[in-house]
Short mmCIF file of C-alpha atoms and ligand atoms in Angstrom, two decimals:
data_model
loop_
_atom_site.label_atom_id
_atom_site.label_comp_id
_atom_site.label_asym_id
_atom_site.label_seq_id
_atom_site.Cartn_x
_atom_site.Cartn_y
_atom_site.Cartn_z
CA UNK A 25 104.17 130.91 67.70
CA UNK A 26 107.58 132.68 67.61
CA UNK A 27 111.49 132.91 66.34
CA UNK A 28 114.00 135.17 67.92
CA UNK A 29 113.41 139.01 67.30
CA UNK A 30 110.08 138.65 65.81
CA UNK A 31 106.80 136.77 67.28
CA UNK A 32 104.72 135.24 64.30
CA UNK A 33 102.75 132.40 63.76
CA UNK A 34 104.37 128.85 62.75
CA UNK A 35 102.84 126.35 60.86
CA UNK A 36 104.14 123.02 61.58
CA UNK A 37 102.85 119.15 61.65
CA UNK A 38 101.04 118.20 64.67
CA UNK A 39 103.39 116.82 67.37
CA UNK A 40 103.12 112.76 67.98
CA UNK A 41 103.52 110.94 71.06
CA UNK A 42 106.25 108.09 71.80
CA UNK A 43 105.32 105.40 74.19
CA UNK A 44 105.58 107.28 77.36
CA UNK A 45 104.65 110.66 76.05
CA UNK A 46 100.97 112.56 75.53
CA UNK A 47 99.76 115.18 73.08
CA UNK A 48 98.01 118.12 74.79
CA UNK A 49 95.52 120.54 73.58
CA UNK A 50 95.97 123.63 75.65
CA UNK A 51 92.88 125.49 77.22
CA UNK A 52 94.39 127.99 78.98
CA UNK A 53 97.75 129.34 78.80
CA UNK A 54 100.00 132.45 79.88
CA UNK A 55 103.34 133.74 78.33
CA UNK A 56 106.07 134.20 80.69
CA UNK A 57 109.20 136.58 81.04
CA UNK A 58 111.26 133.86 80.17
CA UNK A 59 109.43 133.69 76.62
CA UNK A 60 110.34 137.20 76.04
CA UNK A 61 113.93 136.82 77.06
CA UNK A 62 113.98 133.85 74.32
CA UNK A 63 112.26 136.39 72.04
CA UNK A 64 114.83 138.97 72.54
CA UNK A 65 117.73 136.38 72.13
CA UNK A 66 118.90 136.57 75.97
CA UNK A 67 119.28 132.72 75.88
CA UNK A 68 120.92 132.56 72.63
CA UNK A 69 119.98 132.07 68.99
CA UNK A 70 116.85 130.26 68.52
CA UNK A 71 115.15 129.47 65.22
CA UNK A 72 111.41 128.62 64.52
CA UNK A 73 110.75 127.52 67.77
CA UNK A 74 106.95 127.81 69.03
CA UNK A 75 107.04 129.71 72.55
CA UNK A 76 105.07 129.02 75.54
CA UNK A 77 105.91 126.73 78.55
CA UNK A 78 102.85 127.64 81.02
CA UNK A 79 99.71 125.86 80.09
CA UNK A 80 96.50 123.82 81.45
CA UNK A 81 95.12 121.55 78.88
CA UNK A 82 93.10 118.44 77.68
CA UNK A 83 94.94 115.17 76.45
CA UNK A 84 94.29 114.88 72.83
CA UNK A 85 96.53 110.88 72.87
CA UNK A 86 98.82 109.22 75.01
CA UNK A 87 101.75 106.71 73.98
CA UNK A 88 100.85 103.01 74.57
CA UNK A 89 103.12 102.97 77.67
CA UNK A 90 101.32 105.66 79.82
CA UNK A 91 99.17 104.34 82.39
CA UNK A 92 97.71 107.16 84.71
CA UNK A 93 96.50 109.40 81.79
CA UNK A 94 93.87 109.06 79.02
CA UNK A 95 92.44 111.06 76.36
CA UNK A 96 89.80 113.80 77.45
CA UNK A 97 91.98 114.06 80.96
CA UNK A 98 92.10 117.58 82.02
CA UNK A 99 95.79 118.09 83.20
CA UNK A 100 98.19 120.56 84.72
CA UNK A 101 101.56 121.01 82.63
CA UNK A 102 104.73 121.84 84.80
CA UNK A 103 106.84 123.99 82.70
CA UNK A 104 109.91 121.78 83.40
CA UNK A 105 109.70 118.02 82.24
CA UNK A 106 112.52 115.81 83.14
CA UNK A 107 113.53 112.93 81.37
CA UNK A 108 112.95 110.76 84.41
CA UNK A 109 115.35 107.90 83.41
CA UNK A 110 118.27 110.52 82.92
CA UNK A 111 121.20 110.46 85.61
CA UNK A 112 120.98 114.14 86.45
CA UNK A 113 117.44 113.46 87.76
CA UNK A 114 118.61 110.26 89.67
CA UNK A 115 121.48 112.30 91.37
CA UNK A 116 119.73 115.46 92.47
CA UNK A 117 116.60 116.72 94.45
CA UNK A 118 115.82 119.45 91.74
CA UNK A 119 115.19 117.55 89.02
CA UNK A 120 115.98 120.45 86.72
CA UNK A 121 119.16 119.09 84.83
CA UNK A 122 118.36 115.67 83.39
CA UNK A 123 121.04 115.55 80.93
CA UNK A 124 122.76 118.84 80.99
CA UNK A 125 122.17 122.00 82.71
CA UNK A 126 118.60 123.13 82.56
CA UNK A 127 118.16 120.06 80.36
CA UNK A 128 114.71 119.30 82.02
CA UNK A 129 113.47 122.68 80.57
CA UNK A 130 112.18 121.15 77.41
CA UNK A 131 109.73 123.63 76.21
CA UNK A 132 111.74 126.24 74.79
CA UNK A 133 114.76 124.60 75.81
CA UNK A 134 115.05 121.78 73.17
CA UNK A 135 111.32 121.43 71.74
CA UNK A 136 108.45 123.53 70.76
CA UNK A 137 106.41 125.03 73.79
CA UNK A 138 102.93 125.64 74.68
CA UNK A 139 101.47 128.35 72.76
CA UNK A 140 100.24 125.85 70.08
CA UNK A 141 97.01 123.89 69.05
CA UNK A 142 98.99 120.75 70.29
CA UNK A 143 102.11 120.38 72.18
CA UNK A 144 103.95 117.29 73.20
CA UNK A 145 104.55 116.06 76.66
CA UNK A 146 107.49 113.73 77.51
CA UNK A 147 107.06 111.16 80.44
CA UNK A 148 103.65 111.86 80.76
CA UNK A 149 103.00 109.56 84.04
CA UNK A 150 105.95 111.63 85.78
CA UNK A 151 105.45 114.98 84.50
CA UNK A 152 101.52 115.75 84.41
CA UNK A 153 98.91 116.34 87.38
CA UNK A 154 95.38 116.00 87.28
CA UNK A 155 93.46 119.21 87.76
CA UNK A 156 91.69 118.91 91.10
CA UNK A 157 87.70 119.51 90.83
CA UNK A 158 88.37 122.12 93.61
CA UNK A 159 90.97 124.01 91.86
CA UNK A 160 90.04 126.65 89.04
CA UNK A 161 91.97 126.24 85.72
CA UNK A 162 93.54 129.72 85.92
CA UNK A 163 94.63 128.84 89.51
CA UNK A 164 96.31 125.71 88.47
CA UNK A 165 97.91 127.54 85.58
CA UNK A 166 99.67 129.54 88.13
CA UNK A 167 101.43 126.54 89.69
CA UNK A 168 103.22 125.47 86.40
CA UNK A 169 106.10 128.01 86.72
CA UNK A 170 105.32 130.89 88.65
CA UNK A 171 104.43 129.37 91.71
CA UNK A 172 106.83 126.55 91.51
CA UNK A 173 109.58 128.92 90.72
CA UNK A 174 108.95 131.51 93.44
CA UNK A 175 108.26 128.49 96.15
CA UNK A 176 111.77 127.24 94.88
CA UNK A 177 113.36 130.44 95.63
CA UNK A 178 111.81 130.29 99.13
CA UNK A 179 113.48 126.70 99.10
CA UNK A 180 116.86 127.55 98.14
CA UNK A 181 116.71 130.14 100.69
CA UNK A 182 116.14 127.76 103.30
CA UNK A 183 113.41 130.27 104.81
CA UNK A 184 112.92 129.42 108.46
CA UNK A 185 110.81 130.44 111.52
CA UNK A 186 111.60 134.68 112.10
CA UNK A 187 113.91 134.92 109.30
CA UNK A 188 114.43 138.35 107.85
CA UNK A 189 113.90 138.01 104.20
CA UNK A 190 114.67 140.69 101.32
CA UNK A 191 113.12 139.84 98.03
CA UNK A 192 114.30 141.73 95.03
CA UNK A 193 111.87 141.88 92.29
CA UNK A 194 108.19 141.18 92.88
CA UNK A 195 106.68 140.45 89.33
CA UNK A 196 104.93 137.23 89.58
CA UNK A 197 107.84 135.13 90.62
CA UNK A 198 109.15 137.50 93.48
CA UNK A 199 105.31 137.60 94.52
CA UNK A 200 105.43 133.99 94.86
CA UNK A 201 108.61 134.04 96.65
CA UNK A 202 106.98 136.51 99.10
CA UNK A 203 104.25 134.04 99.70
CA UNK A 204 106.04 131.07 100.14
CA UNK A 205 108.56 132.91 102.53
CA UNK A 206 105.48 134.13 104.60
CA UNK A 207 104.04 130.16 104.44
CA UNK A 208 107.29 128.98 105.97
CA UNK A 209 107.27 131.02 108.92
CA UNK A 210 109.41 134.06 107.65
CA UNK A 211 109.35 137.35 109.87
CA UNK A 212 110.33 140.54 108.48
CA UNK A 213 109.74 140.32 104.49
CA UNK A 214 111.35 143.35 102.58
CA UNK A 215 110.30 143.28 98.87
CA UNK A 216 111.85 145.32 96.24
CA UNK A 217 109.75 146.65 93.27
CA UNK A 218 107.70 149.79 92.16
CA UNK A 219 104.63 148.90 90.37
CA UNK A 220 101.88 149.90 92.64
CA UNK A 221 99.83 146.50 91.52
CA UNK A 222 102.74 144.39 92.59
CA UNK A 223 103.24 146.13 95.84
CA UNK A 224 99.54 146.02 96.78
CA UNK A 225 100.06 142.09 96.06
CA UNK A 226 103.09 141.73 97.84
CA UNK A 227 101.66 143.23 100.98
CA UNK A 228 98.58 140.76 100.35
CA UNK A 229 101.00 138.04 100.58
CA UNK A 230 103.04 139.04 103.66
CA UNK A 231 105.75 141.70 102.55
CA UNK A 232 106.44 143.82 105.75
CA UNK A 233 108.29 146.32 103.85
CA UNK A 234 108.42 147.81 100.65
CA UNK A 235 111.71 149.26 99.09
CA UNK A 236 111.89 151.08 95.83
CA UNK A 237 115.12 150.53 94.00
CA UNK A 238 114.52 153.99 91.96
CA UNK A 239 114.74 155.73 95.18
CA UNK A 240 118.23 154.93 96.28
CA UNK A 241 120.54 152.02 96.33
CA UNK A 242 118.64 148.72 97.41
CA UNK A 243 121.38 147.54 100.14
CA UNK A 244 121.65 150.84 101.87
CA UNK A 245 118.10 150.99 102.35
CA UNK A 246 118.00 147.62 103.91
CA UNK A 247 120.84 148.47 106.26
CA UNK A 248 118.73 151.38 107.17
CA UNK A 249 115.70 149.20 107.81
CA UNK A 250 117.73 146.63 110.16
CA UNK A 251 119.98 148.88 112.02
CA UNK A 252 122.96 148.04 109.86
CA UNK A 253 122.60 144.41 110.66
CA UNK A 254 121.15 143.21 106.99
CA UNK A 255 118.82 140.37 106.48
CA UNK A 256 119.26 136.85 107.03
CA UNK A 257 118.52 135.90 103.49
CA UNK A 258 118.29 137.19 99.96
CA UNK A 259 115.91 136.10 97.22
CA UNK A 260 116.79 137.46 93.80
CA UNK A 261 113.97 137.46 91.45
CA UNK A 262 114.16 140.53 89.55
CA UNK A 263 116.99 143.09 88.56
CA UNK A 264 119.85 143.09 86.26
CA UNK A 265 123.34 141.87 86.71
CA UNK A 266 123.75 143.93 89.97
CA UNK A 267 121.35 142.19 91.94
CA UNK A 268 123.98 139.63 93.03
CA UNK A 269 126.40 142.20 94.44
CA UNK A 270 123.15 143.99 95.90
CA UNK A 271 122.14 140.66 97.66
CA UNK A 272 125.71 140.21 98.62
CA UNK A 273 125.64 143.95 100.47
CA UNK A 274 122.31 143.64 101.71
CA UNK A 275 122.64 139.86 103.46
CA UNK A 276 124.44 139.03 107.03
CA UNK A 277 127.34 137.14 107.46
CA UNK A 278 126.19 133.31 107.39
CA UNK A 279 122.90 134.34 105.43
CA UNK A 280 121.75 132.88 102.19
CA UNK A 281 121.56 134.46 98.76
CA UNK A 282 118.99 132.45 96.74
CA UNK A 283 118.51 133.35 92.82
CA UNK A 284 116.20 132.27 90.61
CA UNK A 285 116.78 135.16 88.41
CA UNK A 286 117.45 135.10 84.50
CA UNK A 287 121.13 136.51 83.80
CA UNK A 288 121.39 137.30 80.26
CA UNK A 289 124.46 135.58 78.18
CA UNK A 290 126.27 139.12 78.11
CA UNK A 291 125.90 139.54 81.73
CA UNK A 292 128.94 139.56 84.31
CA UNK A 293 128.26 139.05 87.95
CA UNK A 294 130.28 140.44 90.44
CA UNK A 295 130.87 139.87 94.21
CA UNK A 296 131.94 142.95 96.36
CA UNK A 297 134.62 140.99 98.37
CA UNK A 298 134.16 143.11 101.65
CA UNK A 299 130.80 142.57 101.84
CA UNK A 300 131.48 138.89 101.26
CA UNK A 301 134.16 139.10 104.24
CA UNK A 302 136.71 138.62 101.67
CA UNK A 303 135.70 135.05 101.05
CA UNK A 304 135.19 134.09 104.50
CA UNK A 305 131.65 135.19 105.26
CA UNK A 306 130.10 132.21 104.91
CA UNK A 307 127.47 133.85 103.05
CA UNK A 308 126.05 131.16 100.77
CA UNK A 309 125.25 131.89 97.08
CA UNK A 310 122.60 129.44 95.70
CA UNK A 311 121.29 129.94 92.33
CA UNK A 312 118.53 127.31 90.87
CA UNK A 313 116.04 126.52 88.54
CA UNK A 314 112.57 125.85 88.68
CA UNK A 315 112.25 121.93 89.68
CA UNK A 316 110.07 119.84 87.83
CA UNK A 317 107.36 117.18 87.31
CA UNK A 318 103.64 116.30 88.01
CA UNK A 319 104.31 115.42 91.96
CA UNK A 320 105.57 118.77 92.65
CA UNK A 321 102.70 120.42 90.64
CA UNK A 322 100.19 118.29 92.77
CA UNK A 323 101.58 119.29 95.96
CA UNK A 324 101.14 123.28 94.93
CA UNK A 325 97.74 122.16 94.03
CA UNK A 326 97.22 120.98 97.55
CA UNK A 327 98.33 124.20 99.01
CA UNK A 328 95.76 125.96 96.58
CA UNK A 329 92.69 123.30 97.20
CA UNK A 330 93.01 123.68 101.16
CA UNK A 331 93.42 127.27 101.25
CA UNK A 332 96.80 128.14 102.06
CA UNK A 333 97.14 130.57 98.77
CA UNK A 334 95.33 132.08 96.07
CA UNK A 335 97.82 132.60 93.20
CA UNK A 336 95.20 134.14 90.92
CA UNK A 337 95.85 137.39 92.60
CA UNK A 338 98.67 137.47 90.22
CA UNK A 339 96.17 137.48 87.11
CA UNK A 340 95.88 141.02 85.94
CA UNK A 341 94.80 140.39 82.27
CA UNK A 342 92.41 137.77 80.87
CA UNK A 343 92.31 137.33 77.02
CA UNK A 344 90.00 135.24 75.21
CA UNK A 345 90.66 133.00 72.03
CA UNK A 346 93.75 131.31 70.26
CA UNK A 347 94.56 134.50 68.05
CA UNK A 348 94.67 136.73 71.19
CA UNK A 349 98.12 134.80 72.10
CA UNK A 350 100.04 137.69 70.18
CA UNK A 351 98.22 140.29 72.50
CA UNK A 352 98.88 138.89 75.87
CA UNK A 353 102.59 137.92 74.71
CA UNK A 354 103.03 141.67 73.87
CA UNK A 355 101.26 142.77 76.83
CA UNK A 356 103.87 140.68 79.00
CA UNK A 357 107.12 142.07 76.88
CA UNK A 358 106.25 145.68 77.26
CA UNK A 359 105.28 145.11 81.10
CA UNK A 360 102.59 148.01 81.58
CA UNK A 361 102.33 149.25 85.05
CA UNK A 362 98.92 147.55 85.97
CA UNK A 363 100.60 144.32 84.66
CA UNK A 364 101.59 141.37 86.98
CA UNK A 365 100.42 138.19 84.69
CA UNK A 366 98.36 137.79 81.59
CA UNK A 367 96.55 134.57 80.58
CA UNK A 368 94.62 133.38 77.47
CA UNK A 369 91.57 131.04 77.87
CA UNK A 370 91.79 129.38 74.34
CA UNK A 371 88.16 128.20 73.95
CA UNK A 372 86.10 130.42 76.42
CA UNK A 373 84.66 133.54 75.69
CA UNK A 374 84.32 136.30 78.62
CA UNK A 375 80.72 135.54 79.18
CA UNK A 376 81.10 131.79 79.85
CA UNK A 377 84.05 132.17 82.26
P1 NAP B 421 109.17 140.62 86.09
O1 NAP B 421 107.73 140.71 85.56
O2 NAP B 421 109.98 141.24 85.05
O3 NAP B 421 109.39 141.29 87.53
C1 NAP B 421 110.87 141.78 87.90
C2 NAP B 421 110.97 142.42 89.11
O4 NAP B 421 112.09 143.14 89.29
C3 NAP B 421 109.70 143.94 89.22
O5 NAP B 421 109.59 143.84 90.41
C4 NAP B 421 110.69 144.86 88.83
O6 NAP B 421 110.23 145.98 89.65
C5 NAP B 421 112.14 144.52 89.62
N1 NAP B 421 113.11 145.29 89.05
C6 NAP B 421 113.24 145.39 87.91
N2 NAP B 421 114.59 146.42 87.73
C7 NAP B 421 115.03 146.13 88.93
C8 NAP B 421 116.32 146.70 89.57
N3 NAP B 421 117.39 147.51 88.89
N4 NAP B 421 116.51 146.48 91.02
C9 NAP B 421 115.76 145.63 91.85
N5 NAP B 421 114.56 145.37 91.53
C10 NAP B 421 114.38 145.52 89.81
O7 NAP B 421 109.82 138.88 86.25
P2 NAP B 421 109.07 137.70 86.58
O8 NAP B 421 108.38 137.24 85.64
O9 NAP B 421 108.77 137.68 87.94
O10 NAP B 421 110.57 136.92 86.60
C11 NAP B 421 111.74 137.27 87.51
C12 NAP B 421 112.76 136.46 87.02
O11 NAP B 421 112.75 135.25 86.85
C13 NAP B 421 112.94 136.75 85.60
O12 NAP B 421 114.28 136.95 85.23
C14 NAP B 421 112.86 135.66 84.81
O13 NAP B 421 113.01 135.14 83.94
C15 NAP B 421 113.02 134.56 85.97
N6 NAP B 421 112.38 133.16 86.00
C16 NAP B 421 113.12 132.12 86.41
C17 NAP B 421 112.82 130.91 86.53
C18 NAP B 421 113.64 129.92 86.99
O14 NAP B 421 113.32 128.63 87.11
N7 NAP B 421 114.84 129.93 87.71
C19 NAP B 421 111.44 130.65 86.06
C20 NAP B 421 110.36 131.74 85.56
C21 NAP B 421 111.03 133.03 85.47
P3 NAP B 421 109.07 146.93 88.98
O15 NAP B 421 107.94 147.07 90.10
O16 NAP B 421 109.63 148.46 88.91
O17 NAP B 421 108.65 146.36 87.34
ZN1 ZN B 422 108.58 130.75 82.64
#
């Protein structure tokens, strides 16, 4: 479904697999904040684009060069599917920018997404992961973007033992950043958000303090909590263009600011120069994008199957049936107070789950 400004059903031919590719039929999928940003034109004009980039599915067909997957396999599809032959992949660790900035984000970026009867996956051998028997479809679905992106925020921030961490935004991405920070040995984790359900899950994943951005300046509240020292590292996973200057104000010298936030094409970001040590503070600003590929997802699935994390705490709403995709999407767009993440089972009914 979808075009900019209006989400509606589109009719398109069934995609076909090139020699290295696969065609997948989704069995469970989820809308994401990024789909809603695209719908509202936040990433520029788009037309006749099928939305969606988070899905688990069954392989419908594979190209003749695909070795590790076959028709009927249950697969976990990362939201970022690089062209593994591109120079941007060979030169980097993040695999996010294969032929151009964010070029590895094929769904929404350069082709139709996963909210369809069938969707196309490039470089199937490198981009798909098998669904393990001991991981539920809904837990695996959370690895495709929310867990991978939230964990990348903690990677970018280089979270280390005893670090004090500020996480701005505790939607599903920020919540996964909280969980990842705790797994990587953070000490204090200060989380910023207001929705009660998110606050409860943030505490569950390891947040030690909660700040409401509606009850005063975030940086001032952080300074109060840390006796004027600031935090070692700040992760930005929510808020608008102000979040970067807030992070610089709240982070101590030699700290790290790690953003996985989406900024609108019209946003202008600013740096408060005094808090940035007039350019000499060694406050490192790192902005990144979810890394891609099946091997990363396999590692995320390992964390789940070994009981290190339960990402299903993010799932607050379940829909059943292909025709319920618009309802789930609408919920994601409007963000009701009790929402973290909605998912849609394509061919299950409530009593069969
Ligand atoms: P979300 O559900 O909209 O959550 C946003 C969070 O930010 C909420 O906790 C919200 O608080 C908080 N917030 C809102 N306004 C704020 C403000 N002025 N100051 C501080 N916090 C504020 O978003 P999400 O799905 O978790 O995604 C987070 C961001 O990551 C989005 O920008 C999304 O597009 C981006 N993203 C990036 C990647 C990537 O690879 N880089 C991948 C996926 C998503 P409340 O509790 O009040 O709602
Ligand atoms: Zn997403």
